[in-house]
Structures are given as C-alpha cells and as structure tokens.
Short mmCIF file of C-alpha atoms and ligand atoms in Angstrom, two decimals:
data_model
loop_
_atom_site.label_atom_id
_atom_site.label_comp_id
_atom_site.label_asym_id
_atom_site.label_seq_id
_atom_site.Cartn_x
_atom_site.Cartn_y
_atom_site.Cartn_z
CA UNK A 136 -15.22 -2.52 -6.58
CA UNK A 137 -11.94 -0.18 -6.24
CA UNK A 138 -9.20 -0.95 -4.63
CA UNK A 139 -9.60 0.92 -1.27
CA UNK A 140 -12.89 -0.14 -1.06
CA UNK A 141 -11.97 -3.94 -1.17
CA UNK A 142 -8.98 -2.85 1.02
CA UNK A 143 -11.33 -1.43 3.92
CA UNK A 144 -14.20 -4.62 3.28
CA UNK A 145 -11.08 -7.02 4.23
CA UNK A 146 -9.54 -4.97 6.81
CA UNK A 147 -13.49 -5.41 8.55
CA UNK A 148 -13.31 -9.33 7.61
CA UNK A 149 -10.39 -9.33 10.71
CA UNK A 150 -10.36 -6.43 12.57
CA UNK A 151 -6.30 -5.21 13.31
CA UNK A 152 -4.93 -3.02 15.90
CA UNK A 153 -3.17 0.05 14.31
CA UNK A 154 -1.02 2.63 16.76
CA UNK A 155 -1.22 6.59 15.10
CA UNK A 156 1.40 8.03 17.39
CA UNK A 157 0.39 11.15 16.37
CA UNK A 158 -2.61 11.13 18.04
CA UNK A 159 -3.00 14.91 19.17
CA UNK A 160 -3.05 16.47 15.50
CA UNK A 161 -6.50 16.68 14.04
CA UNK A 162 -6.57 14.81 10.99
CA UNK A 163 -5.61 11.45 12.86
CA UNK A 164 -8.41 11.72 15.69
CA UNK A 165 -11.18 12.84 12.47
CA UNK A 166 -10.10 9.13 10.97
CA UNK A 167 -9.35 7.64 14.23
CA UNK A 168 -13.50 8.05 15.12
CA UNK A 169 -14.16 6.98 11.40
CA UNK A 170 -12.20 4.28 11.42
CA UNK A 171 -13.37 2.80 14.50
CA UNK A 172 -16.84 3.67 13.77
CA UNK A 173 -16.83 1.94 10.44
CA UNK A 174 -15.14 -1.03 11.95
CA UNK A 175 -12.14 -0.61 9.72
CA UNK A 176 -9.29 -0.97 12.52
CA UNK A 177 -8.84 -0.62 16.54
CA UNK A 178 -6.95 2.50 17.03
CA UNK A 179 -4.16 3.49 19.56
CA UNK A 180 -4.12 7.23 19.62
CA UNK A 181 -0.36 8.17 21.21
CA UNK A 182 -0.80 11.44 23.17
CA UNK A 183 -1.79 13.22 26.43
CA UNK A 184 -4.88 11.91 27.27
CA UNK A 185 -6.25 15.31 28.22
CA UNK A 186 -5.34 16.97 25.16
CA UNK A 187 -6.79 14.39 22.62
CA UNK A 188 -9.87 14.33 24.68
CA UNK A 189 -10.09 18.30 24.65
CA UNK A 190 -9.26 18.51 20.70
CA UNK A 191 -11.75 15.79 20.38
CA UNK A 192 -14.58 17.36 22.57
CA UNK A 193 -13.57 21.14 19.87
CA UNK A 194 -13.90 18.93 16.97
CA UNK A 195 -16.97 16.84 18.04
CA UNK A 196 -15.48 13.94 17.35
CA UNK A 197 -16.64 10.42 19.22
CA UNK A 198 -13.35 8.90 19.72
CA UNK A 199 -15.13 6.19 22.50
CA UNK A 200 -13.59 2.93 20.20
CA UNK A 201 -10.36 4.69 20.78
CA UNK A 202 -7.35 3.60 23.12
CA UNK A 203 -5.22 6.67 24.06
CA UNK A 204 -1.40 6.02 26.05
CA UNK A 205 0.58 8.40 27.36
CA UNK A 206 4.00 7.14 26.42
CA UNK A 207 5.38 9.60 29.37
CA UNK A 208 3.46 7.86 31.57
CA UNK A 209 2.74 4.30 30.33
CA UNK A 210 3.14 1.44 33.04
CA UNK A 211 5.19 -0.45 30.56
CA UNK A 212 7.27 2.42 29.48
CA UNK A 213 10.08 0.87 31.24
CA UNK A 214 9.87 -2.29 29.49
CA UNK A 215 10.25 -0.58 26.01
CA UNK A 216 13.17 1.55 26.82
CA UNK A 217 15.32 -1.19 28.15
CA UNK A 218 13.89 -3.42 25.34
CA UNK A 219 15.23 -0.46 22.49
CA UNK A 220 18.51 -0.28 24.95
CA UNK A 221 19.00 -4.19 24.04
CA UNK A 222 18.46 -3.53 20.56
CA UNK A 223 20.56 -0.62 20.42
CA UNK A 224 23.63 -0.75 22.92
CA UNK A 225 25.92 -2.22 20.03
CA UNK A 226 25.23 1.11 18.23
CA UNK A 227 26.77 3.31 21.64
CA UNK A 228 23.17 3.95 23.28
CA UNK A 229 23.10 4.40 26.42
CA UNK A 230 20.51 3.40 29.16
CA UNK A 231 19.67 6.95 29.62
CA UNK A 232 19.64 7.76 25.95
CA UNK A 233 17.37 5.11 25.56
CA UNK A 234 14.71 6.35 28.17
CA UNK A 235 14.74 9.30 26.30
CA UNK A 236 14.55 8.59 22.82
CA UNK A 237 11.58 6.11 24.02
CA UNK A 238 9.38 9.47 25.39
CA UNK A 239 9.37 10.05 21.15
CA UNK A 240 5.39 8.74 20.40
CA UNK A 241 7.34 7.89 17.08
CA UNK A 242 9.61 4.94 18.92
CA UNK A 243 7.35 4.53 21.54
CA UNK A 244 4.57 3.23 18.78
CA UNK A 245 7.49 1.35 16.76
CA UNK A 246 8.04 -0.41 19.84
CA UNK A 247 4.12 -1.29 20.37
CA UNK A 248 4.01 -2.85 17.04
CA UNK A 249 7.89 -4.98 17.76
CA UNK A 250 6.21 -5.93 21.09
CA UNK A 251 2.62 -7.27 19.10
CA UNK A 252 1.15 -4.95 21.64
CA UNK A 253 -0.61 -3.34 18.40
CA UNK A 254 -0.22 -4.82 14.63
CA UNK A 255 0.83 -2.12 12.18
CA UNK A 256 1.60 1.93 12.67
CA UNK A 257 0.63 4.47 10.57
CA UNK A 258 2.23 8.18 10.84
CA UNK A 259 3.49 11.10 8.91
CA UNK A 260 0.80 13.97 8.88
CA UNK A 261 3.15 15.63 10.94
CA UNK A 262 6.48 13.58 10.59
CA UNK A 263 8.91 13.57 7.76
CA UNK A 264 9.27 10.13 6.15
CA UNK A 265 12.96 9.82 7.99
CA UNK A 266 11.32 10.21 10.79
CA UNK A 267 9.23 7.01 10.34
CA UNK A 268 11.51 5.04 8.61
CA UNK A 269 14.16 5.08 10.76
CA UNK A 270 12.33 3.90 14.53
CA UNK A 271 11.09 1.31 12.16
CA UNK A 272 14.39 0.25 10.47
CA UNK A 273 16.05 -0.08 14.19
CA UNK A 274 13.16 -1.73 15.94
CA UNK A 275 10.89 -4.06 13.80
CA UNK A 276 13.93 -4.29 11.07
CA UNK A 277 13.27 -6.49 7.92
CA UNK A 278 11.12 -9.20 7.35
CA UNK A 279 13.45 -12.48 7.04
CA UNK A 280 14.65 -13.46 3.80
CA UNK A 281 14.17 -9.75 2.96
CA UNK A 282 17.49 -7.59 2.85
CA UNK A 283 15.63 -3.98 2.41
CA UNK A 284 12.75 -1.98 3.11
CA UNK A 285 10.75 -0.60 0.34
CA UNK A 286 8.16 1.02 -0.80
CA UNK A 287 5.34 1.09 -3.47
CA UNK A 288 2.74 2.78 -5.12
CA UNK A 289 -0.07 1.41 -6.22
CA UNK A 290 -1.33 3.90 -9.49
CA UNK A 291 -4.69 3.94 -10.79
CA UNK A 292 -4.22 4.66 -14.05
CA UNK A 293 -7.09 5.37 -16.81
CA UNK A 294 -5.37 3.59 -19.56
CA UNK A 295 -5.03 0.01 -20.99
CA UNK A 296 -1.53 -0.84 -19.27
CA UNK A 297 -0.66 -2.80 -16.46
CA UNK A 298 -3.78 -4.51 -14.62
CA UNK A 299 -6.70 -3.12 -16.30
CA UNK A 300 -5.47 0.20 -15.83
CA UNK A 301 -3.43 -0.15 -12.38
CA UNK A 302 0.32 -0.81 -11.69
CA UNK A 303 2.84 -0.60 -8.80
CA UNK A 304 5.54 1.63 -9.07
CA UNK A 305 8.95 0.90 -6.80
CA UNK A 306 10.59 2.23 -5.26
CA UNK A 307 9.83 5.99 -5.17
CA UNK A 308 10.23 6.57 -1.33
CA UNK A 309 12.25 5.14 0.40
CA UNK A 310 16.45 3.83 -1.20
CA UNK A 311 18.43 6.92 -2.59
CA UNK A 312 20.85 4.61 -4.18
CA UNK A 313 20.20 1.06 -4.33
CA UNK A 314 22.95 -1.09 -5.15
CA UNK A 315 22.41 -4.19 -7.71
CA UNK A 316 21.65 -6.83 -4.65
CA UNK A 317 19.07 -3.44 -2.92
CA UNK A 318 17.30 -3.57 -6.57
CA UNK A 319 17.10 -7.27 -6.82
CA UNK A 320 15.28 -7.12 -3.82
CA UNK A 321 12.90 -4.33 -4.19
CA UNK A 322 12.14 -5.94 -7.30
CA UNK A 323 11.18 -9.56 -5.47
CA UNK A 324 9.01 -7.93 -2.68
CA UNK A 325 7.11 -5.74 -5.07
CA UNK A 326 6.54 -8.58 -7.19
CA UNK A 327 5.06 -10.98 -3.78
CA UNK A 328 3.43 -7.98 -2.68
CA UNK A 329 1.38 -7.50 -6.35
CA UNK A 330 0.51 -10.99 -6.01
CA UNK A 331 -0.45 -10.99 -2.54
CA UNK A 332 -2.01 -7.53 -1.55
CA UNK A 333 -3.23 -6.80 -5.08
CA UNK A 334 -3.75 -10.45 -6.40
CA UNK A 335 -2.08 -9.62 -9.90
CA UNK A 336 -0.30 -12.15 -11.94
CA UNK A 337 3.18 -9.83 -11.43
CA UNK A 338 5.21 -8.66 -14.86
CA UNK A 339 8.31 -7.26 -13.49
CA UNK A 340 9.93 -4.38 -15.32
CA UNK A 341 13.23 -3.31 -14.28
CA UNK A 342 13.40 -0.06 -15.99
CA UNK A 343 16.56 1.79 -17.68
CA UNK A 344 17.19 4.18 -20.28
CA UNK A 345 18.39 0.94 -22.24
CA UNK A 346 17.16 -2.12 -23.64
CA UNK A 347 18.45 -5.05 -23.52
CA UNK A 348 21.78 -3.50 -23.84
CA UNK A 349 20.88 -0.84 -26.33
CA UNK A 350 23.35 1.67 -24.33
CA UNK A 351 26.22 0.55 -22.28
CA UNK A 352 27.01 2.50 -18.99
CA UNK A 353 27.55 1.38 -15.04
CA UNK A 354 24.02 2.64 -14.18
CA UNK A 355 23.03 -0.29 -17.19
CA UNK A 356 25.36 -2.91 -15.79
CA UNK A 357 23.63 -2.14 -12.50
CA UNK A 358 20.35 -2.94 -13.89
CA UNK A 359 21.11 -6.00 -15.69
CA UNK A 360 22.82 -7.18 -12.59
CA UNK A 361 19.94 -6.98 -10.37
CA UNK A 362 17.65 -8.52 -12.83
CA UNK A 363 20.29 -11.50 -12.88
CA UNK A 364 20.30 -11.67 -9.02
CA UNK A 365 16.75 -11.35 -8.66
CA UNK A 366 16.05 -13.88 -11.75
CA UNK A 367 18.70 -16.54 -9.56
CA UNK A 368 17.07 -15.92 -6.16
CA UNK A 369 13.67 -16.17 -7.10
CA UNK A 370 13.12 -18.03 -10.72
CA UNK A 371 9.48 -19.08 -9.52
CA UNK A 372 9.15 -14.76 -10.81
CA UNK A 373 8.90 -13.03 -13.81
CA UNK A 374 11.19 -10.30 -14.06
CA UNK A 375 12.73 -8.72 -16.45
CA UNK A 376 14.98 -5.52 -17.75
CA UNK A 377 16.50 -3.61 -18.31
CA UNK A 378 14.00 -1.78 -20.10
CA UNK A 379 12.56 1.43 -20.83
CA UNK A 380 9.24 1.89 -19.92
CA UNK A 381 8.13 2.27 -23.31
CA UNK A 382 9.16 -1.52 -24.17
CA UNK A 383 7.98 -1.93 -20.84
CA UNK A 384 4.64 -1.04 -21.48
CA UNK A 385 3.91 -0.79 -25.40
CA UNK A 386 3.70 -4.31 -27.16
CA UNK A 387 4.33 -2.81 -30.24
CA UNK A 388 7.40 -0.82 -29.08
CA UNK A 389 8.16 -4.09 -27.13
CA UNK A 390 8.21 -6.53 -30.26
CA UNK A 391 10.73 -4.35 -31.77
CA UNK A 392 13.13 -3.42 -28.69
CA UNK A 393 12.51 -6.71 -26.42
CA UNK A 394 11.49 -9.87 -28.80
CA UNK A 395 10.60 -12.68 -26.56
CA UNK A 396 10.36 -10.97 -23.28
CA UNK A 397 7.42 -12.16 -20.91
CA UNK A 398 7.56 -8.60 -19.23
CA UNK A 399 7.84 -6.03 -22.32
CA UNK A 400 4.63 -4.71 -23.44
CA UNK A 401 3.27 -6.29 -20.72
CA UNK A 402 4.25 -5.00 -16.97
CA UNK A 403 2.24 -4.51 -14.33
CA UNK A 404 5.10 -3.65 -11.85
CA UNK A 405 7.60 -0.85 -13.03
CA UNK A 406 11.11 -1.13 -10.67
CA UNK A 407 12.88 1.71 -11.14
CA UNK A 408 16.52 2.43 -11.27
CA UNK A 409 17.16 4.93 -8.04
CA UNK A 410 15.07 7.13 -5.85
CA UNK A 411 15.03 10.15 -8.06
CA UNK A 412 13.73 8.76 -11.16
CA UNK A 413 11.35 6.81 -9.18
CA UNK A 414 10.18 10.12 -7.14
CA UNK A 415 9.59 11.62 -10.19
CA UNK A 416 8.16 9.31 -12.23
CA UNK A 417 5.61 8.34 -9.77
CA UNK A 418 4.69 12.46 -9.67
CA UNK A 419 4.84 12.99 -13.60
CA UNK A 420 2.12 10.04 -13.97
CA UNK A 421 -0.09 11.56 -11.41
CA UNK A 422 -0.03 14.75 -12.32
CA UNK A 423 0.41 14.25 -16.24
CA UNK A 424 -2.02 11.32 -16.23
CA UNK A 425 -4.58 12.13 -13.84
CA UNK A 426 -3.63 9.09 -11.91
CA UNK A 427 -4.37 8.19 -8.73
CA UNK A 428 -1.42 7.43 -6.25
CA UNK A 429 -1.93 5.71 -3.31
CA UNK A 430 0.65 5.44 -1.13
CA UNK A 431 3.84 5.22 -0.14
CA UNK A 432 2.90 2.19 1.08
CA UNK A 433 6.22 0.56 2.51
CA UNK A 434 6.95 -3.11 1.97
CA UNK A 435 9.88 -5.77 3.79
CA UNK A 436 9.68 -4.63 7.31
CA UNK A 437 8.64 -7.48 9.11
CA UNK A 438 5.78 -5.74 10.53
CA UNK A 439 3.95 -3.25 9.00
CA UNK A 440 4.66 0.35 9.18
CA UNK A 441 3.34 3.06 6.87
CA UNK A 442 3.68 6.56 6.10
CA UNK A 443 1.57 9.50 5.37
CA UNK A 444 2.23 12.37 3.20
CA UNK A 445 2.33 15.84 5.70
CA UNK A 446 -0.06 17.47 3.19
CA UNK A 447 -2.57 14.11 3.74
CA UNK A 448 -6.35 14.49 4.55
CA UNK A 449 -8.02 12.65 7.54
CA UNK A 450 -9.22 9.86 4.58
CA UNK A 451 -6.16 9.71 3.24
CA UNK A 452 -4.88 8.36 6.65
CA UNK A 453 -8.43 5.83 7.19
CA UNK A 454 -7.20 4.69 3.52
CA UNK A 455 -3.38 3.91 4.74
CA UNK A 456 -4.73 2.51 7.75
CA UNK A 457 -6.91 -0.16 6.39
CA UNK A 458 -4.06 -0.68 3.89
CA UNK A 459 -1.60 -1.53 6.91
CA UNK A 460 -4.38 -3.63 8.68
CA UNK A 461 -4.79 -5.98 5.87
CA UNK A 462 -0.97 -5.71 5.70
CA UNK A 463 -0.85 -7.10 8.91
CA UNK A 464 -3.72 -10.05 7.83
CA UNK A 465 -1.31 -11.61 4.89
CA UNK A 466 1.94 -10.95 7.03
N1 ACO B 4 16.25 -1.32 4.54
C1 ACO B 4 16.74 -1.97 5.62
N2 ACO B 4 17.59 -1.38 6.48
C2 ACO B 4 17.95 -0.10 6.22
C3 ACO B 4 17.48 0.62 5.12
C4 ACO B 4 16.58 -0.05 4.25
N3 ACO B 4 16.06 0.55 3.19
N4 ACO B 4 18.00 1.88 5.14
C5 ACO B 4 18.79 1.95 6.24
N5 ACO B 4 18.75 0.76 6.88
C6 ACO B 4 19.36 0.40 8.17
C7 ACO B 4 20.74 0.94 8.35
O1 ACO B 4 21.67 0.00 7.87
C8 ACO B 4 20.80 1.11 9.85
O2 ACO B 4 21.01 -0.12 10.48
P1 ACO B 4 21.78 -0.18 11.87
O3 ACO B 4 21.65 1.16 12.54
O4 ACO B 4 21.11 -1.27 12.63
O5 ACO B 4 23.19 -0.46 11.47
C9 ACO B 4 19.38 1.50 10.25
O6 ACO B 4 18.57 1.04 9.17
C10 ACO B 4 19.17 2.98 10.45
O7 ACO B 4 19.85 3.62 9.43
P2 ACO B 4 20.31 5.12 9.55
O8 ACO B 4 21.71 5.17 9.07
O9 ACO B 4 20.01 5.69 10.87
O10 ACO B 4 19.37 5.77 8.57
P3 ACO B 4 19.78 6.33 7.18
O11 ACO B 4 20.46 7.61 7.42
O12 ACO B 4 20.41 5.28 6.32
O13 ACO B 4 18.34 6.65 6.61
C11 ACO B 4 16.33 6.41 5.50
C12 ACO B 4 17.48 5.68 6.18
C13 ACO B 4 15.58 7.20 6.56
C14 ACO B 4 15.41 5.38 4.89
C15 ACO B 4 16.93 7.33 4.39
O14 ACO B 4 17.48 6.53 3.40
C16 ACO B 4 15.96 8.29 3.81
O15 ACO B 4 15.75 9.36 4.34
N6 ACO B 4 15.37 7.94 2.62
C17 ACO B 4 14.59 8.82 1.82
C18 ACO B 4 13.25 9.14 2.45
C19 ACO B 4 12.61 10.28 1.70
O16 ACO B 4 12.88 11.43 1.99
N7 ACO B 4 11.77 9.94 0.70
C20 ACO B 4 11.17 10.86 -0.21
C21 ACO B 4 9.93 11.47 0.31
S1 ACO B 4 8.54 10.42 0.27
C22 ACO B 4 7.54 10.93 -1.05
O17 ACO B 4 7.82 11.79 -1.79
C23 ACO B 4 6.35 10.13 -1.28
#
C-alpha cells in the first residue's frame, strides 16, 4: 500500500476536522467535496457563503458535508480577535489592529485550530508559505519541549536507500539559517516524526560537505555542534554527522569515510545544513531522480498546520489534508 493511501485509510479510521481558509478558490472546494465524500476529513471552507456556494453550483461540485464561516461575520468573531489581542499586545497590537488582522481567513482559521474549534489547517494554493507560517507561529506556537517549527519531506525514491526506497528530507521549507540548538532540534522532531507518522526505525544524517571532520570551517563546527546537542538531549536517538550524503547513504563510501557509524550508509532521514541546500536538494532529487515529494509537510507546531504549494492540484491538497488529519490523530 503507498504511503498516501495508508495516510487517507487512517485519516477515515478517526475522522478530523480540517479548516481550508481559502475556501473560495477552486481547487480547495474540488477536494473539499472529495474529501468529505470519501470520508477522509470534515471540512471548514473559510469564505462568503454566497460565493463558495455560487463557484460550487459553476463547478458542480456537492459541497453538502461542508461547513462554510464567514469570518466577517462569524458570531464568535469577537472572541478570536480579543483572544489574538491577548496573545499579541506584548508585541504593540492594538485592540483595533487586532479586529482587523482577525477579518484575514488566514488568522481567522489559525485561530479555529488554537481554539480546538477545528483540528489542523491546510492552506497555500493561493498563499505564500510566510503567509501560513507566520498566523501559525504567533497563534498555535510550538509544541512543548519543541524550540522550532519545521518542516519535512517525505521522498519516494526508486532506489535501495533509506526505507525501501523512501526518506525524509529536513528542513527544506521553512529555517533560512538555523543556528546549532535550531538544527539539533529539527533533527529530533524529524527523527519522532519518522517513527511516528511513517513508522521507520529513524537513521539520522546530519549532512555537511565534511566527514567526520574531513574539512574544518564554522559551517562544520555548526554541524558537529548540533549533532552533540541533539545526541545530549535525546540519546534514546540515533543521530549522527556530520556527513556527506554520500557516507550518508553508500555503505561502501560509508566504511571508508564513517567506520563505526550507526547512521552512514544507512539513513533514512537526511537533516540538512540551512534552507538553501535543503531547498535544493529536495528539488535536484525530484527532478533528477524522478522522485516523488510530498510535502512540505510542517512539523513542531503544537497543532497541526500545513502548507500547499501555489502551483498544487485539488489532490494534492485531499493528500495534505489527510496528512494533517492523521497529524492531528498522533498529536
Ligand atoms: N519556529 C518557531 N518560532 C519561530 C520560527 C520557527 N521556525 N520562526 C520564527 N518564529 C517566531 C518568531 O520568533 C516570532 O515570535 P514572536 O513574534 O512571538 O516574538 C514569530 O515566530 C513570528 O516571527 P516573524 O518575525 O513575524 O516572522 P519571521 O520574519 O521570522 O518569518 C518565517 C518566519 C515566515 C518562517 C520565515 O522564516 C520564512 O519566510 N521562511 C522561509 C519560508 C519560505 O519561503 N520557504 C521556501 C518556500 S517553500 C518550498 O519551496 C517548498
């Protein structure tokens, strides 16, 4: 069975609510009526009621399982603006300012999930990833014990590495810059989420142009830090680096670079150094490789919250959405 397909079977097993604030735009009301007519997730559409019925009624789509709010004229819509006013007056905002920024579907469904009025959100067709990010990062903020949000892809490789072919990749979305205690962590949620969304046995690589100190430089030192931090915080782990992702991967590369590692020549989670090479790498295996990438699929927020890609299809967004919903089952 693949992996979305056992993703949408569990998401069924315990059926989640899931807000799409951008519920006017087409793609999102085409999986909206799949996904509640599958039985995959109860959706929120955010939106003018006429206008999602009217785009509906053009596109023929049954959207009867659906829930549609108005944030403009929601009966609690009070209730979340003085809630994000409470959350947010240490940062200078304003009563007023928070009224307003709450009329944004993009808040206003951050603040359904911080409330449990729904259990994950899922946005982005439309949005740039900032966008979604940062409602999240102010309203639902990290999970505790977790000090960043992340994110992960989960690639479907055809090859022999990883997990019979799949790995996750981290983070290629969502930390320009981590520092050494940022990559420790990204390196410890990736790891619980391998075990726990994709039931792997995790092998943490924390990648580098060096090996076990085959180059010195502070990008390095950063590395080997994180792997120390990371190694001290969570020892019950196995993660390991720096490495390149040929010892990484390659047992044969990795008995002559990386004797004794439990990770080299066998990782099934690649941690990379910074957002660019982990942008990039991500793209050069999909494209190069043929492999599939699902995802951004964000991690550490203590509820979930997931973006889409602006050039996603409507089953790209049923896929994230029964992603998030079982997401919100193993929270
Ligand atoms: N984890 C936890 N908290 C965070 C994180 C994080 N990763 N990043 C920022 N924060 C906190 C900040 O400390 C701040 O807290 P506070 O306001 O309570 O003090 C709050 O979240 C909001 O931070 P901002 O300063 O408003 O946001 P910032 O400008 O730091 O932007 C963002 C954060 C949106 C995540 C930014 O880093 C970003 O744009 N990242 C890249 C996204 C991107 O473009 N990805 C590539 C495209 S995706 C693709 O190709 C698949």
């Amino acid at each position: 069975m693949d992996f979305m397909t056992k993703m949408k079977n569990q998401a069924k097993a315990d059926v989640r609510t899931i807000v799409l604030p951008e519920g006017e735009e087409e793609r999102n009301l085409t999986a909206a009526a799949e996904i509640t007519r599958d039985g995959i997730a109860h959706i929120v559409l955010l939106g003018n009621e006429a206008k999602v019925r009217a785009k509906a009624s053009d596109l023929s789509l049954d959207l009867s399982g659906c829930r549609i709010i108005d944030p403009l004229t929601a009966e609690n819509f009070e209730e979340y603006a003085n809630e994000f006013y409470e959350l947010r007056k240490k940062k200078g905002v304003t009563p007023e300012q928070a009224a307003e920024i709450m009329k944004d579907p993009m808040y206003y469904g951050t603040m359904m999930v911080k409330r449990n009025d729904a259990d994950g959100m899922v946005s982005g067709a439309i949005h740039t990833t900032g966008d979604l990010l940062r409602p999240g990062l102010q309203i639902v903020k990290t999970a505790p014990g977790v000090s960043v949000v992340s994110s992960f892809f989960i690639m479907e490789t055809n090859s022999a590495f990883g997990d019979n072919g799949t790995l996750l990749f981290a983070d290629c979305a969502v930390n320009p810059m981590p520092d050494e205690d940022q990559l420790a962590s990204i390196a410890i949620s990736t790891a619980d989420t391998a075990r726990h969304l994709m039931g792997f046995d995790p092998k943490v690589a924390m990648l580098s142009f060096s090996t076990k100190g085959s180059a010195e430089h502070e990008v390095v030192t950063k590395v080997q830090n994180a792997v120390k931090k990371a190694n001290e915080q969570r020892p019950d782990l196995i993660i390991d680096g720096e490495l390149q992702a040929d010892a990484a991967l390659v047992a044969k590369v990795a008995a002559q670079k990386a004797p004794g590692s439990e990770v080299a020549g066998a990782a099934n989670v690649l941690v990379f150094p910074d957002l660019q090479s982990g942008n990039i790498g991500y793209k050069l295996v999909q494209r190069f490789a043929g492999a599939e990438a699902i995802g951004p699929i964000c991690q550490g927020f203590a509820r979930p919250i997931n973006d889409l890609s602006r050039g996603c299809s409507a089953e790209d967004i049923v896929n994230v959405v029964a992603v998030t919903a079982v997401q919100a089952q193993t929270r």
